[in-house]
Amino acid sequence: MNWMQKMRKHALLVVWIIVITFVVGIAGWSVAAYMGGSRPQSAEYKPSPSQAIALVTKDGTPLSYKYWVMPNELQNYMQNIISNYKNYYGKTPDSLFEEPKMQVDAIKQLVDQKVVNYFANTSNISVENSEVDSQLKSIVAKYTSNPQTKKYIIKQYGSIKNFENKIRPNVKQNLVTQKVMPLVANVTANDVKSYYESHKSGIEDKYDEVKASHILVSSRATADKVLKLIKLKKITFSEGAKEYSKDTGSAAKGGELGWFTKTQMVPQFSSAAFNATPGEIVGPIQTQYGWHLIKVEGKKMFDNFNAVKSSTTVYNDLSNQVKNEKFFNWLKKYKKEEKISYRIQGQVLPYVREFYSIPATNMAKIKEFISDLGSYVYPTKGATVNISIDPRLLALYETALESYQKDLQSQGSALESYHYSVGTLSATYLEIPATVLQKKLENVSKEMNKATGTSFSKLFNEKLDIQKVLNYDKSKEELKKQGYKNNEEIKKAYKDYQKKMDDLSIKTKEVLEALYKVAPYSSELVTKLYRLDPGNKKVALQYFQNEYKLIEPIISNKQTLQTYSSKITPYLGYIKSGLESLAYLGNATNIKVGALVTLISMNEKMKNFKEELGYLEQLKKINPKYPGVDQTIKQIKDALSASSTQTVKATQSQATPVLKIPTSSGK
């Protein structure tokens, strides 16, 4: 997870979100995954094959409709996947570029569920209604015991009874899975031990824990000062945290962080904490957040199997992981032996499944796929992009083009390196063996560490010259392995390669621009198009507005903003710079207004009233009649001129008119 994802996730924690999940033996198969599954049908109802989103087949012939995936099943499944995605990333998946792949993955899992049911039915495994009632009662009692959770359920489903009816089919499905698993995935203690030994490093990273406290300060000097005071027993570690630590969350608790795993902290911090002896203070340790003093209070280490056996929780986790692995291996084997497969129906998802089943390195297959789908995108030779087809197909076509371009670029890296090296090489190093040059490069690098002024510049240029020759030798050797015999063959190959790359770039841009006409709502599309053509001001405005919306929850929360200030500040600067270039340069009025209103919103969230006032006054110059602008300017001026904190707070608490970001149009 990158830092932006972490921040979005952190910011979302300030909002109470319920995710009802209970796993009953198989990872990922839970009520959360299947909540709102297929609606019970009357005995007389039999859908036709054309109504199914996917037909489960045996020997190529569709099985009974009970084993088909119906549209409402996929829809309900996707609602929960999207909800979890939004909870994790702080945004919904892109409907053109991400959601179709997620739907195909969802269908595969739903099909696996149907196959488990088929095995159960043909093996005379059944679940009684009384079993479902009992399990359902237990689940509902668990979640309704929390008043807040109960209130949420009633709000979402209308009543507890509706909630029960909604999850009942999924409870039954999970009970079927529970009965099938012991028959096909029995787990012994030796299985768990073997799994532990082959996954030891990952298990330690996941389960090893340290309990520690820390003091976070801005400089090494301050950290040394605090450490000295603690060693001299002038203050305790807890007192030092309360007085000096800039981590306000833990400072109030004497620096206490509680128990954490290796992956929950940045590497430098984790390494120091996990290598420390309980009771000792380590540091100062530098991370991107500042300088830390760390006091380790306890450890739970799983560096041997006996430690795993002594922990019921860890042992059961590993046992379930082994069970899941065995189960999926059985399922894969069972489908192959019984010749069970499935066929996705519709105009879009079959293409999505086909594309994502192609190995990333199989350029021939990707090229063939592009050709097949291209007959829909370009109906006739020389025609423009067909925008009447489903935009998801256009998005998939662009993704395929991008994938092919990346593979082509990877294979052409030696050609590019050779092309950019030849003609700029220093004759001084051309005849020197690569091993000698590598040694010389190391020596020059060492000399650079001591050099200054013109000596440094001379050594730097020498280093570049040596590196060019080394790259040239390496690319020439690689091209020789690929079968190129002389410079003329290489030149011709590079020319052909460059033409292919140029054609792909032109086609990619062409498809994205056509797609933008029919689906400007796609944030992924806007990002792709902006990177290809940052000069398109309409797209640029939408791009920066989208980027701002992603960080809005972060900058709206003071604690989150403070925690990630070192990371978010440069990113904010990037967004601000992009918006200002649109607001102040010679663009259409609606582009300027859109950029200014976004900047005003950003500064309002961060309480940067002086900057906000500047943008407001610029907005008034451009559009004096913009709704609410005069009232907002007055309120900001009152806040800035207030003589006391109390007056400032009172002024700031006034309702500020919302400045609606206009829809940008034109360039």
mmCIF file of C-alpha atoms in Angstrom, residues 67 222 259 649:
data_model
loop_
_atom_site.group_PDB
_atom_site.id
_atom_site.type_symbol
_atom_site.label_atom_id
_atom_site.label_comp_id
_atom_site.label_asym_id
_atom_site.label_seq_id
_atom_site.Cartn_x
_atom_site.Cartn_y
_atom_site.Cartn_z
ATOM 1 C CA TYR A 67 -25.706 -23.521 -11.227
ATOM 2 C CA THR A 222 16.493 17.479 20.651
ATOM 3 C CA TRP A 259 1.376 -3.796 20.226
ATOM 4 C CA LYS A 649 -13.513 31.479 16.687
#
